Each structure stands twice: as structure tokens, then as C-alpha cells.
Coordinates of C-alpha atoms in Angstrom, one line a residue:
X1 CA 5.8 -20.4 28.5
X2 CA 4.6 -22.0 25.5
X3 CA 6.6 -21.7 22.4
X4 CA 5.1 -22.7 19.3
X5 CA 5.0 -22.9 15.4
X6 CA 1.6 -21.2 14.1
X7 CA 0.7 -21.3 10.6
X8 CA -1.7 -18.2 9.7
X9 CA -0.6 -15.6 12.7
X10 CA -0.2 -12.5 10.1
X11 CA -3.5 -12.2 9.3
X12 CA -3.6 -10.5 12.5
X13 CA -2.7 -7.6 10.3
X14 CA -4.6 -5.7 8.1
X15 CA -1.8 -5.9 5.0
X16 CA -0.5 -9.0 5.6
X17 CA -4.3 -9.7 5.2
X18 CA -4.4 -9.7 2.3
X19 CA -1.5 -11.2 0.9
X20 CA -2.2 -14.4 2.1
X21 CA -6.0 -13.6 1.4
X22 CA -4.5 -13.7 -2.4
X23 CA -3.9 -17.0 -2.4
X24 CA 0.3 -16.9 -2.8
X25 CA 1.7 -19.0 0.2
X26 CA 0.5 -19.2 3.5
X27 CA 2.0 -17.0 6.7
X28 CA 3.7 -19.2 9.4
X29 CA 5.3 -17.9 12.1
X30 CA 6.7 -18.2 16.5
X31 CA 4.5 -18.3 18.6
X32 CA 4.8 -17.6 23.0
X33 CA 2.4 -17.8 25.2
X34 CA 2.7 -17.2 29.3
X35 CA -1.0 -17.2 31.4
X36 CA -3.7 -15.1 28.5
X37 CA -1.2 -13.5 26.3
X38 CA 0.5 -13.9 23.6
X39 CA 2.7 -12.7 20.9
X40 CA 3.2 -13.8 18.0
X41 CA 6.7 -12.9 15.4
X42 CA 6.4 -13.5 11.1
X43 CA 6.8 -11.5 8.6
X44 CA 8.3 -11.1 5.1
X45 CA 11.4 -11.0 2.9
X46 CA 12.4 -10.4 -0.7
X47 CA 14.5 -9.7 -3.8
X48 CA 14.3 -8.7 -6.7
X49 CA 16.1 -8.3 -10.4
X50 CA 14.9 -5.4 -12.5
X51 CA 15.7 -3.8 -15.8
X52 CA 14.6 -0.7 -16.4
X53 CA 14.0 1.7 -19.6
X54 CA 12.7 5.2 -19.8
X55 CA 12.3 7.2 -22.5
X56 CA 12.0 11.1 -22.5
X57 CA 12.5 13.8 -24.5
X58 CA 14.3 11.3 -27.3
X59 CA 16.3 10.3 -24.3
X60 CA 16.6 6.3 -23.7
X61 CA 18.6 5.4 -20.3
X62 CA 18.6 1.9 -19.5
X63 CA 19.4 0.7 -15.5
X64 CA 19.7 -2.6 -14.0
X65 CA 19.1 -3.0 -10.4
X66 CA 18.5 -5.8 -7.4
X67 CA 16.3 -4.1 -5.4
X68 CA 12.9 -4.1 -2.9
X69 CA 9.8 -4.8 -4.2
X70 CA 6.1 -2.9 -3.6
X71 CA 6.5 -4.0 -0.2
X72 CA 9.9 -4.1 1.8
X73 CA 10.9 -6.6 4.1
X74 CA 8.5 -6.9 7.5
X75 CA 9.4 -8.4 10.9
X76 CA 6.1 -8.3 13.0
X77 CA 5.8 -8.4 16.7
X78 CA 2.2 -8.7 17.7
X79 CA 0.4 -9.2 20.9
X80 CA -3.1 -9.8 22.0
X81 CA -5.0 -11.0 25.3
X82 CA -8.8 -11.1 26.2
X83 CA -8.7 -8.9 29.9
X84 CA -12.6 -7.9 31.6
X85 CA -14.3 -9.0 28.1
X86 CA -11.6 -6.7 26.2
X87 CA -10.2 -8.1 22.7
X88 CA -7.1 -6.2 23.5
X89 CA -3.5 -6.7 20.5
X90 CA -0.4 -4.5 19.9
X91 CA 1.5 -4.1 16.9
X92 CA 5.0 -3.1 16.8
X93 CA 6.6 -3.6 13.3
X94 CA 9.7 -2.8 11.2
X95 CA 10.2 -2.5 7.6
X96 CA 13.5 -2.6 6.3
X97 CA 15.4 -3.3 2.8
X98 CA 18.1 -4.7 1.5
X99 CA 19.4 -1.3 -0.4
X100 CA 23.0 -1.1 0.2
X101 CA 23.1 2.6 -0.4
X102 CA 20.5 5.8 -1.3
X103 CA 20.8 8.5 -3.0
X104 CA 17.1 10.3 -2.5
X105 CA 16.0 12.6 -0.4
X106 CA 14.3 12.1 2.5
X107 CA 16.3 8.2 3.5
X108 CA 19.8 8.4 5.6
X109 CA 22.5 10.1 4.0
X110 CA 26.4 9.6 4.9
X111 CA 27.4 11.7 7.0
X112 CA 30.6 12.4 5.5
X113 CA 28.7 14.1 2.7
X114 CA 26.9 16.8 4.7
X115 CA 23.4 15.5 3.7
X116 CA 23.4 16.6 0.4
X117 CA 21.2 15.3 -2.3
X118 CA 23.3 12.7 -4.2
X119 CA 25.2 11.3 -1.8
X120 CA 25.0 8.0 -1.8
X121 CA 25.3 6.3 1.9
X122 CA 25.8 2.8 3.2
X123 CA 23.2 3.1 5.2
X124 CA 19.4 1.4 4.7
X125 CA 16.1 2.0 5.9
X126 CA 14.4 1.2 8.7
X127 CA 10.2 2.2 8.5
X128 CA 8.3 2.0 12.2
X129 CA 5.3 1.4 9.8
X130 CA 3.5 -0.2 12.7
X131 CA 3.0 1.0 16.3
X132 CA -0.7 0.5 17.4
X133 CA -2.5 -1.1 20.2
X134 CA -6.6 -1.0 19.5
X135 CA -9.0 -3.2 22.5
X136 CA -12.8 -3.8 22.2
X137 CA -15.5 -6.7 21.9
X138 CA -17.4 -8.4 20.0
X139 CA -20.2 -6.1 21.1
X140 CA -19.4 -3.1 20.4
X141 CA -16.9 -2.5 17.9
X142 CA -12.6 -1.8 18.1
X143 CA -10.8 1.3 18.9
X144 CA -6.9 1.8 17.5
X145 CA -4.4 4.2 18.3
X146 CA -1.0 4.4 17.3
X147 CA 0.9 4.1 13.6
X148 CA -0.9 2.2 11.2
X149 CA -2.2 1.8 7.3
X150 CA -4.7 5.1 7.0
X151 CA -8.4 4.0 5.9
X152 CA -8.8 5.8 2.0
X153 CA -6.7 3.6 -0.5
X154 CA -6.1 0.4 1.5
X155 CA -8.4 -1.5 -0.1
X156 CA -7.1 -1.2 -3.1
X157 CA -3.3 -1.7 -2.9
X158 CA -4.4 -4.2 -0.4
X159 CA -6.3 -5.6 -3.9
X160 CA -3.1 -4.8 -6.8
X161 CA -1.0 -8.2 -7.6
X162 CA 1.6 -5.9 -7.0
X163 CA 2.1 -6.0 -3.5
X164 CA 3.9 -9.1 -4.0
X165 CA 6.3 -8.0 -6.9
X166 CA 7.5 -5.0 -9.1
X167 CA 5.0 -3.3 -10.8
X168 CA 5.9 -0.1 -12.0
X169 CA 9.5 1.8 -10.8
X170 CA 8.5 5.5 -12.2
X171 CA 8.4 7.7 -8.9
X172 CA 11.4 5.0 -7.4
X173 CA 14.9 5.6 -7.7
X174 CA 16.9 2.3 -8.6
X175 CA 17.6 1.1 -6.2
X176 CA 15.4 1.5 -3.1
X177 CA 14.0 0.2 -0.6
X178 CA 10.3 -0.1 -2.3
X179 CA 8.7 0.6 -5.8
X180 CA 5.8 1.8 -6.5
X181 CA 3.6 -1.4 -7.4
X182 CA 0.2 0.8 -9.3
X183 CA 0.4 3.2 -7.0
X184 CA 0.0 6.7 -9.3
X185 CA -1.7 4.4 -11.9
X186 CA -5.1 4.0 -10.8
X187 CA -5.0 5.1 -7.3
X188 CA -3.3 6.9 -4.3
X189 CA -0.9 5.8 -1.9
X190 CA -2.7 5.2 1.9
X191 CA 0.2 4.8 4.0
X192 CA 1.3 4.4 7.6
X193 CA -0.6 7.1 9.4
X194 CA -0.6 8.5 13.0
X195 CA -4.2 8.2 14.2
X196 CA -7.0 7.2 16.7
X197 CA -10.0 5.1 14.7
X198 CA -13.6 3.7 15.0
X199 CA -14.0 -0.2 13.1
X200 CA -18.0 -1.8 13.8
X201 CA -18.6 -4.8 14.4
X202 CA -19.4 -6.8 11.2
X203 CA -23.2 -7.2 10.8
X204 CA -24.5 -9.4 7.7
X205 CA -21.3 -9.0 5.9
X206 CA -21.1 -4.8 6.9
X207 CA -18.8 -3.1 8.2
X208 CA -17.9 0.3 9.2
X209 CA -14.3 2.2 10.6
X210 CA -14.0 6.1 10.7
X211 CA -11.1 8.0 12.8
X212 CA -8.8 11.1 12.7
X213 CA -5.4 11.3 11.6
X214 CA -2.5 13.5 12.0
X215 CA -2.9 16.5 10.7
X216 CA -0.4 17.1 7.5
X217 CA 0.5 20.9 6.7
X218 CA 0.3 20.8 2.5
X219 CA -1.1 24.5 2.1
X220 CA -1.1 27.8 3.6
X221 CA 0.2 27.8 7.6
X222 CA -1.1 25.9 10.3
X223 CA -3.7 23.1 11.1
X224 CA -6.2 23.6 13.5
X225 CA -8.0 20.2 13.1
X226 CA -7.2 16.8 12.6
X227 CA -7.8 14.9 9.0
X228 CA -10.4 12.6 8.8
X229 CA -10.9 9.3 7.3
X230 CA -13.7 6.6 7.1
X231 CA -15.0 3.4 4.8
X232 CA -18.1 1.5 4.9
X233 CA -17.8 -2.5 3.5
X234 CA -19.5 -5.6 2.4
X235 CA -18.3 -9.3 1.6
X236 CA -20.4 -11.6 0.9
X237 CA -20.0 -15.2 -0.3
X238 CA -22.6 -17.3 -2.7
X239 CA -21.6 -20.9 -2.4
X240 CA -18.6 -22.2 -2.1
X241 CA -16.4 -21.0 -4.6
X242 CA -17.8 -17.5 -5.4
X243 CA -17.3 -14.5 -3.1
X244 CA -17.4 -10.9 -3.5
X245 CA -16.3 -7.5 -1.5
X246 CA -17.8 -3.4 -2.4
X247 CA -16.3 -0.5 -0.6
X248 CA -16.5 2.6 -0.3
X249 CA -14.3 5.4 1.4
X250 CA -13.7 9.1 2.1
X251 CA -11.0 11.3 3.1
X252 CA -10.7 15.2 4.3
X253 CA -8.4 17.7 5.8
X254 CA -8.5 21.1 5.9
X255 CA -5.1 23.8 6.9
X256 CA -6.0 27.5 8.0
X257 CA -3.7 31.0 6.9
X258 CA -2.6 32.9 4.0
X259 CA -3.0 29.6 0.6
X260 CA -4.9 26.9 3.0
X261 CA -7.4 25.6 1.1
X262 CA -8.9 21.7 1.1
X263 CA -9.0 18.5 1.1
X264 CA -11.3 15.8 -0.1
X265 CA -11.1 12.6 -1.6
X266 CA -14.3 10.2 -2.5
X267 CA -13.6 6.1 -3.4
X268 CA -15.5 3.2 -5.3
X269 CA -14.3 -0.4 -5.0
X270 CA -15.5 -3.9 -6.1
X271 CA -14.5 -7.1 -6.2
X272 CA -15.6 -11.1 -6.9
X273 CA -14.2 -14.2 -7.1
X274 CA -15.5 -16.9 -9.0
X275 CA -13.8 -20.5 -8.2
X276 CA -10.2 -19.7 -10.0
X277 CA -11.2 -16.6 -11.1
X278 CA -11.3 -12.4 -9.6
X279 CA -11.4 -9.3 -11.1
X280 CA -11.6 -5.6 -9.1
X281 CA -12.7 -2.8 -10.3
X282 CA -11.6 1.3 -8.4
X283 CA -12.2 4.1 -9.2
X284 CA -11.6 7.7 -6.7
X285 CA -12.2 11.5 -7.1
X286 CA -10.5 14.5 -5.3
X287 CA -9.7 18.3 -5.0
X288 CA -6.8 19.2 -3.7
X289 CA -5.5 15.4 -2.1
X290 CA -2.2 16.2 -4.2
X291 CA -1.0 15.6 -7.2
X292 CA -2.2 11.9 -7.9
X293 CA 0.1 11.3 -11.0
X294 CA 2.6 11.0 -8.1
X295 CA 0.7 8.6 -6.4
X296 CA 1.9 10.6 -2.7
X297 CA -1.2 12.4 -0.2
X298 CA -1.3 15.7 0.4
X299 CA 1.5 16.3 -2.2
X300 CA 0.5 19.3 -3.6
X301 CA 3.4 22.1 -5.3
X302 CA 0.5 22.7 -8.2
X303 CA -1.2 24.4 -5.2
X304 CA -5.5 23.0 -5.3
X305 CA -5.4 20.6 -7.9
X306 CA -8.3 18.1 -9.9
X307 CA -7.4 14.7 -9.3
X308 CA -9.1 10.8 -10.5
X309 CA -8.3 7.5 -11.7
X310 CA -8.9 4.2 -12.0
X311 CA -7.7 0.6 -11.9
X312 CA -9.6 -2.3 -13.2
X313 CA -7.4 -5.7 -12.9
X314 CA -8.3 -9.5 -13.8
X315 CA -6.6 -12.8 -12.0
X316 CA -6.8 -16.4 -12.8
X317 CA -5.1 -19.4 -10.8
X318 CA -3.7 -22.8 -12.5
X319 CA -2.8 -25.4 -9.6
X320 CA 0.2 -23.1 -7.3
X321 CA 0.0 -20.3 -10.4
X322 CA -1.7 -17.2 -10.9
X323 CA -1.2 -15.6 -13.7
X324 CA -2.9 -12.0 -13.7
X325 CA -3.3 -8.6 -15.7
X326 CA -4.2 -5.1 -14.2
X327 CA -4.3 -1.5 -15.4
X328 CA -4.8 1.5 -14.5
X329 CA -4.3 5.1 -15.2
X330 CA -4.5 8.9 -13.4
X331 CA -5.2 12.1 -14.4
X332 CA -4.6 15.3 -12.4
X333 CA -5.8 18.9 -13.7
X334 CA -6.8 22.9 -12.3
X335 CA -4.3 24.7 -9.9
X336 CA -1.5 26.3 -10.9
X337 CA -0.7 23.2 -13.6
X338 CA -1.5 24.1 -17.3
X339 CA -3.2 21.4 -18.9
X340 CA -4.2 17.5 -17.8
X341 CA -1.5 15.1 -17.0
X342 CA -1.3 11.9 -17.5
X343 CA 0.1 8.1 -15.6
X344 CA -1.1 4.7 -17.1
X345 CA 0.9 2.0 -16.3
X346 CA -0.2 -1.8 -17.0
X347 CA 1.5 -5.0 -15.4
X348 CA 1.6 -8.9 -16.7
X349 CA 2.4 -11.2 -13.7
X350 CA 2.8 -14.2 -12.9
X351 CA 3.6 -15.5 -8.7
X352 CA 4.1 -19.7 -8.2
X353 CA 3.5 -20.5 -4.8
X354 CA 7.1 -23.0 -4.8
X355 CA 6.0 -23.8 -1.1
X356 CA 4.3 -22.7 1.8
X357 CA 7.4 -20.2 2.4
X358 CA 8.7 -19.2 -1.5
X359 CA 6.6 -17.3 -3.4
X360 CA 8.7 -16.5 -7.3
X361 CA 7.1 -14.2 -9.1
X362 CA 8.3 -12.5 -13.0
X363 CA 6.5 -8.8 -14.1
X364 CA 6.2 -6.9 -17.2
X365 CA 5.3 -3.6 -16.8
X366 CA 4.3 -0.4 -19.0
X367 CA 4.5 3.3 -17.9
X368 CA 3.6 6.4 -19.6
X369 CA 2.9 9.7 -18.6
X370 CA 2.1 12.9 -20.5
X371 CA 1.8 16.6 -19.9
X372 CA 4.1 19.4 -19.8
X373 CA 3.8 20.1 -16.3
X374 CA 4.2 16.3 -14.8
X375 CA 5.9 15.0 -17.8
X376 CA 8.2 17.8 -19.7
X377 CA 8.8 15.1 -23.3
X378 CA 6.4 13.2 -22.3
X379 CA 8.0 9.7 -20.4
X380 CA 7.4 5.5 -21.0
X381 CA 9.1 3.1 -19.0
X382 CA 9.3 -0.5 -19.7
X383 CA 10.4 -2.9 -16.0
X384 CA 10.9 -6.5 -16.4
X385 CA 11.2 -7.9 -12.8
X386 CA 12.1 -11.4 -11.3
X387 CA 12.5 -12.7 -8.3
X388 CA 10.7 -13.7 -5.1
X389 CA 9.0 -13.2 -1.9
X390 CA 8.7 -15.6 1.8
X391 CA 6.6 -15.3 4.5
X392 CA 7.2 -17.0 8.1

């Protein structure tokens, strides 16, 4: 058996590949090889101090926290081999957090308090975000089975510079295992979902992915059919310093029974890099997909709402330091909402690559929510965060 350090292995995953593409440090992993099989181990850890002031209905509160950023921690075990002309891969990824208490529904609670909402817990959440295998060949593509990042909304979150930092955290508890970055301000969260997907080979810069996904019972009382998502990509390069990417995505899921309705969403995005400058532009439109101002797919307490949003971002790299500014807004209307509810945010970020492992981060974020249904009394926040992230 051969054991070696391996640089750049993190690019084997969609999430990690995008992090490397941000130019904020390279992944370095340990690789074990025996015969025709290889196991790579890599991961990331981050920690931030955040100071957040929020004002709603004339009441102002300020909280400090030591917290994870938009990313939790991550440890990945990636198996690869090639047998009978097939490229085979298996990926198990665990996402823990640094926080030592939990007062949010859905996280582990202290057994001594009976699981009541608001009970602090000494336990930290560990999310098995990646658990899949895939097989394929260069001439016909790849089939994936298991749990991994979704297709709709995938490329925009991987292009959001606050993925390395905190961004906005209005819907995340303080502390929590992740913040929200720019989720809910220009795009919706793709999530890590059970799926069976097919991805074509890349031909002339074009590639496509489509698959069926575990359905969510967001309305009605039956989910007779799986969800469906698809994504089309076109990547190009011109000269030595110009790169570009265009993508379009679609998501659909139906429910059955009393009160049921269908959910549909469309997205279009573009990214271009010229030298040290990079720009991103994105927009989406959805019906029944859930409250876009919250950012969670299929969260539909106001029945079949309409959601739409846009996101823009520009970054420039000075040596080892990247400076960026982004802005986004989501809007929800219809269903049982009484008016159009809006949630907008802007982030100014500085990301300095200290060395090949560590990136230091400083961000300033502002959020504003309006609309009596979701933001009674309106909402304004200001978040300052300082910290860092390590890749290994």
C-alpha cells in the first residue's frame, strides 16, 4: 500500500472544486493507494467572530457569537478506481460544527429538557451531506446514486464569495453550525438531497445533468412522483486570462391530494473572469417552490407563492488578497401572502490567502427585509465578521 500527500484532491467534489476555483488556497489531502484503488482524505475547518445588530419594529438588539460561517466543517473520504473501462467513485462526507449548544428546532436537544424548543444542548450536529457512488466513462457520461448537492441552485452558491465567510445570518441562530451567506438574497438553497442523476460528457464546453430527487411533502397528502432537476452548462476559455461560464437550471415537483400544487423553478446565470477580475450575474423565477426570502426549497406555509430574485457580484484579486462586493434580492408574493415581501442584502468581503492551507476572512454585511407577512415591523441588520478557514 502506498501512502502519500496529494495536492488538489479536494477538486473531486463539486463543492470543493468550486472552493479551489475561488483562488483562495489549494486543497491538500492524504491519499492511500493499493492496487487499482485510491482513497483520498481531505476537509475544511472554519471559525469566525461575528457581531450582529438587528432592528425590527423599533427594537434594536446586538449579539456576538463564535460560530461557523456559511460552510460547516467537512471531512471527506473519497474512493476512486477504474475497472473494466468504468470510472468508479464513492464519497462519504461528514459536516460537523464548532458550536456547543443548540436552541433551534431540528438540531439535537438536551434529553434533560424533554426536547422542548429553546433548550440549550451540549451536543453538536453532524450532517452526513455526501453519501453516494457513481460510475461512468468518458464516452457516455456518469450516473450518480445517493445523497449529494442538488442541481437547481448549485452553481450560484458555489460562486458566492461568502461561501468562504459568513455573509448574512438573519435566519441562522447565533451560534449555529452554518450561517446563510447570501441565501435568501438573490438565490435559494440547493441543499444536499437523495438523488439519481445522469451527467453527460463535456463536448465543446457543453455538459448537462438531470435526475430524479427524493420528493418533499410540501402540500397535499401524497408524493406519488419523485422531484426532477436539470442543469445545462457551457464553459469556455479565451486566451490565457479570460474564462466564462453560462448555466441554466430547472426544478419541478408535484404533490397529490387535498390542497396539493406543483412547484417549478427556472434559473439563469453567468460568470466571467478577465485577468484578476471576476463578475457573476444570476436570476431565478419560481412558483410553489417555497419562500425565497427564507431561501429553503419547499418551505410553503403561505401555500403556492411566487418567488423571484437576482444576484450580482464582482471580485478582484491583488496578489494573495481577494476583495469582493455582492448584492442580491428575493421577492415573494401570491398564495396567502397579503403583499410582496422583499429581502435584500449586500456584503463587502476581504479574503487573504495566508498560505496554501489558511485563508483569513473579514466581511461587512447589511440586510433589509420588508413586508408585513414575513417581516412585520420590517427588519434591518448589520453584521461584522472576522475569522478564517483552513483546507487540508
